[in-house]
XYZ file of C-alpha atoms in Angstrom:
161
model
C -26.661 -101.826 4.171
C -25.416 -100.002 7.167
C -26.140 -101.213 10.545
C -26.487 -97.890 13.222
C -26.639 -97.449 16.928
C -27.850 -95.203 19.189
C -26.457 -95.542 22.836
C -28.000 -93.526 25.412
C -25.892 -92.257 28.537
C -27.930 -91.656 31.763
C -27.036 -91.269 35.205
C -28.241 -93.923 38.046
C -28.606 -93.334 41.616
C -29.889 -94.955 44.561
C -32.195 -92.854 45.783
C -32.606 -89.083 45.770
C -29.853 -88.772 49.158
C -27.065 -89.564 46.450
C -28.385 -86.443 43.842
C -26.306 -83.025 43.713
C -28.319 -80.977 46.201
C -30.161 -78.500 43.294
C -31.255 -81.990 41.440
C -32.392 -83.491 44.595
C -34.668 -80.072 45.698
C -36.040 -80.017 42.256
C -37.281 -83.564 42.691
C -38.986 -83.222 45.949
C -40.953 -80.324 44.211
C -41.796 -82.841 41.844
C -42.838 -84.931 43.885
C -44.774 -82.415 45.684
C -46.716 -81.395 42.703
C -48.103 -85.091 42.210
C -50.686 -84.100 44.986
C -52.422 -81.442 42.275
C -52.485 -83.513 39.694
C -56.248 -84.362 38.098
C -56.040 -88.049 37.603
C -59.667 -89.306 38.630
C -59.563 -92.001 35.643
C -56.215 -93.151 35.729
C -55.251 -92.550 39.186
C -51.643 -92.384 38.001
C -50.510 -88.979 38.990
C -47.465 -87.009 37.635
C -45.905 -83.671 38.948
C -43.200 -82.187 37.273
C -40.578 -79.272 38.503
C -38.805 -77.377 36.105
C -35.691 -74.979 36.821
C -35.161 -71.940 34.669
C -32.103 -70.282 33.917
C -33.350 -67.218 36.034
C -33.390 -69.617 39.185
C -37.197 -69.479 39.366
C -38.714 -73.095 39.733
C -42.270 -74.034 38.117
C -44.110 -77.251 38.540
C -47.194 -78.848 36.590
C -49.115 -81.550 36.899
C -50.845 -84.082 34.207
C -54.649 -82.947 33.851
C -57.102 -85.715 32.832
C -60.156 -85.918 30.846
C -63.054 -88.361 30.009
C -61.854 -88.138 27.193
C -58.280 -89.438 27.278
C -56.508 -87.961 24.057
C -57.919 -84.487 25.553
C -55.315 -84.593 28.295
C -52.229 -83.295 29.103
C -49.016 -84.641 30.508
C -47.243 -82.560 33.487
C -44.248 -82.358 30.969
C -46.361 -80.271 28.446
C -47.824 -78.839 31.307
C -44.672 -77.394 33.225
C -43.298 -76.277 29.677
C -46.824 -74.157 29.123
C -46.434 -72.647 32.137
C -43.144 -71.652 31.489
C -43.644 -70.223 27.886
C -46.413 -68.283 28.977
C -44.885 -66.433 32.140
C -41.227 -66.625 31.099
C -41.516 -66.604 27.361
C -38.034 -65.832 26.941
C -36.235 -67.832 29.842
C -34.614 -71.262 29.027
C -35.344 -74.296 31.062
C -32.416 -75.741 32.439
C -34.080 -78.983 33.830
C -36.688 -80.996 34.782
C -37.717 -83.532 37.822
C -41.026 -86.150 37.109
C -42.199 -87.835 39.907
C -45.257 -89.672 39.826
C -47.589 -91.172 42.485
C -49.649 -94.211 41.000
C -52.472 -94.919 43.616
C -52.938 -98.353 41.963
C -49.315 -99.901 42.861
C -45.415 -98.843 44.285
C -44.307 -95.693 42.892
C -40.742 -96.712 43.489
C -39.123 -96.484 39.549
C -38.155 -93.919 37.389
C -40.329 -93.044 34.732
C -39.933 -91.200 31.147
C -41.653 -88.936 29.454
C -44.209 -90.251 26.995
C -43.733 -89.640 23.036
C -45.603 -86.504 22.669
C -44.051 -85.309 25.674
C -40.423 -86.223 24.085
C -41.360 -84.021 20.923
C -42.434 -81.227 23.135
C -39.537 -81.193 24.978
C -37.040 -81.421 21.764
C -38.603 -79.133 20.164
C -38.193 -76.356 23.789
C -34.395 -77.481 23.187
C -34.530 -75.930 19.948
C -36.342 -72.958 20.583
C -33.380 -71.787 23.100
C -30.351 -73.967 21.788
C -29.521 -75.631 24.885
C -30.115 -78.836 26.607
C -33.031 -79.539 28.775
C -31.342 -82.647 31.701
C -33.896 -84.780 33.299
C -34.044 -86.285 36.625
C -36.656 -89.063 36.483
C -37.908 -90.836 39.615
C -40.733 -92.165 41.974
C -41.838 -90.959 45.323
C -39.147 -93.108 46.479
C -36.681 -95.605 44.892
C -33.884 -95.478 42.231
C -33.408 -91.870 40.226
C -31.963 -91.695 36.973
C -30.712 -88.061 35.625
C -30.326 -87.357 31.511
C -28.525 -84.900 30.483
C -30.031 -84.139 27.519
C -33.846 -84.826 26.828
C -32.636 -85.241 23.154
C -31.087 -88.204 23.747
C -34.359 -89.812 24.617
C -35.678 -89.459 21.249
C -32.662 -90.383 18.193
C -34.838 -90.786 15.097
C -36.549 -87.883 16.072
C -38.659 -85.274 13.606
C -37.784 -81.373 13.767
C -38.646 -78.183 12.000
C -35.548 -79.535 9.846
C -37.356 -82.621 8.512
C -40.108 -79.984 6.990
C -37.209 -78.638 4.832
């Protein structure tokens, strides 16, 4: 037997006064965008900014349904918008902010499984990292530099061969 271990490196800070300036404007956009977001069930809203490498910025937000499995996160979301108007153009990061009407929106929070897939599977499509910067509306920020690192046991178009 072989005992493995997967160590994840992320980036803490205080609040979004401590980020480099370009992570810090991307999350305000994020947090922006939570205003748009359809959440009428959950009341959990998410907003997510996403920078491309040609400088232009993009947001989405999650879009509920009655039906829960029908909807979509603001990480799928962003990364839609982005492959259909800049099919070509890599994605160089992305803010989530979230505003849950329910409680304190005052921690970081990650991308959900299906969104983690999604996004490994962008990082593939241009060979490059995609960093994260996760955070509230206020509160504690963490930044990952590569989305990959989120999922280590993860399946790819190389597990079909």
């Amino acid at each position: 037997m072989e005992t493995t271990r997967h160590i994840i490196e992320f980036e803490t800070y205080a609040d979004i006064s401590a980020l480099p300036p370009e992570d810090a404007a991307l999350l305000r956009q994020a947090r922006t965008a939570t205003k748009d977001a359809w959440a009428p069930y959950s009341r959990f809203r998410v907003g997510a900014a996403a920078l491309l490498e040609n400088g232009e910025v993009l947001t989405g937000t999650n879009q509920e349904n009655a039906s829960y499995p029908v909807g979509i996160c603001a990480e799928r979301t962003v990364l839609s918008v982005a492959s259909g108007l800049h099919p070509n153009v890599p994605v160089l990061a992305i803010a989530v902010s979230y505003d849950n009407e329910l409680a304190p929106s005052v921690e970081p929070i990650a991308p959900c499984g299906i969104c983690r897939q999604t996004l490994m599977e962008y990082q593939a499509r241009f060979h490059r990292p995609i960093k994260l910067i996760l955070g509230g509306l206020s509160g504690k920020v963490i930044v990952v530099a590569d989305s990959a690192d989120l999922m280590p046991l993860s399946f790819s178009a190389k597990s079909m061969k």
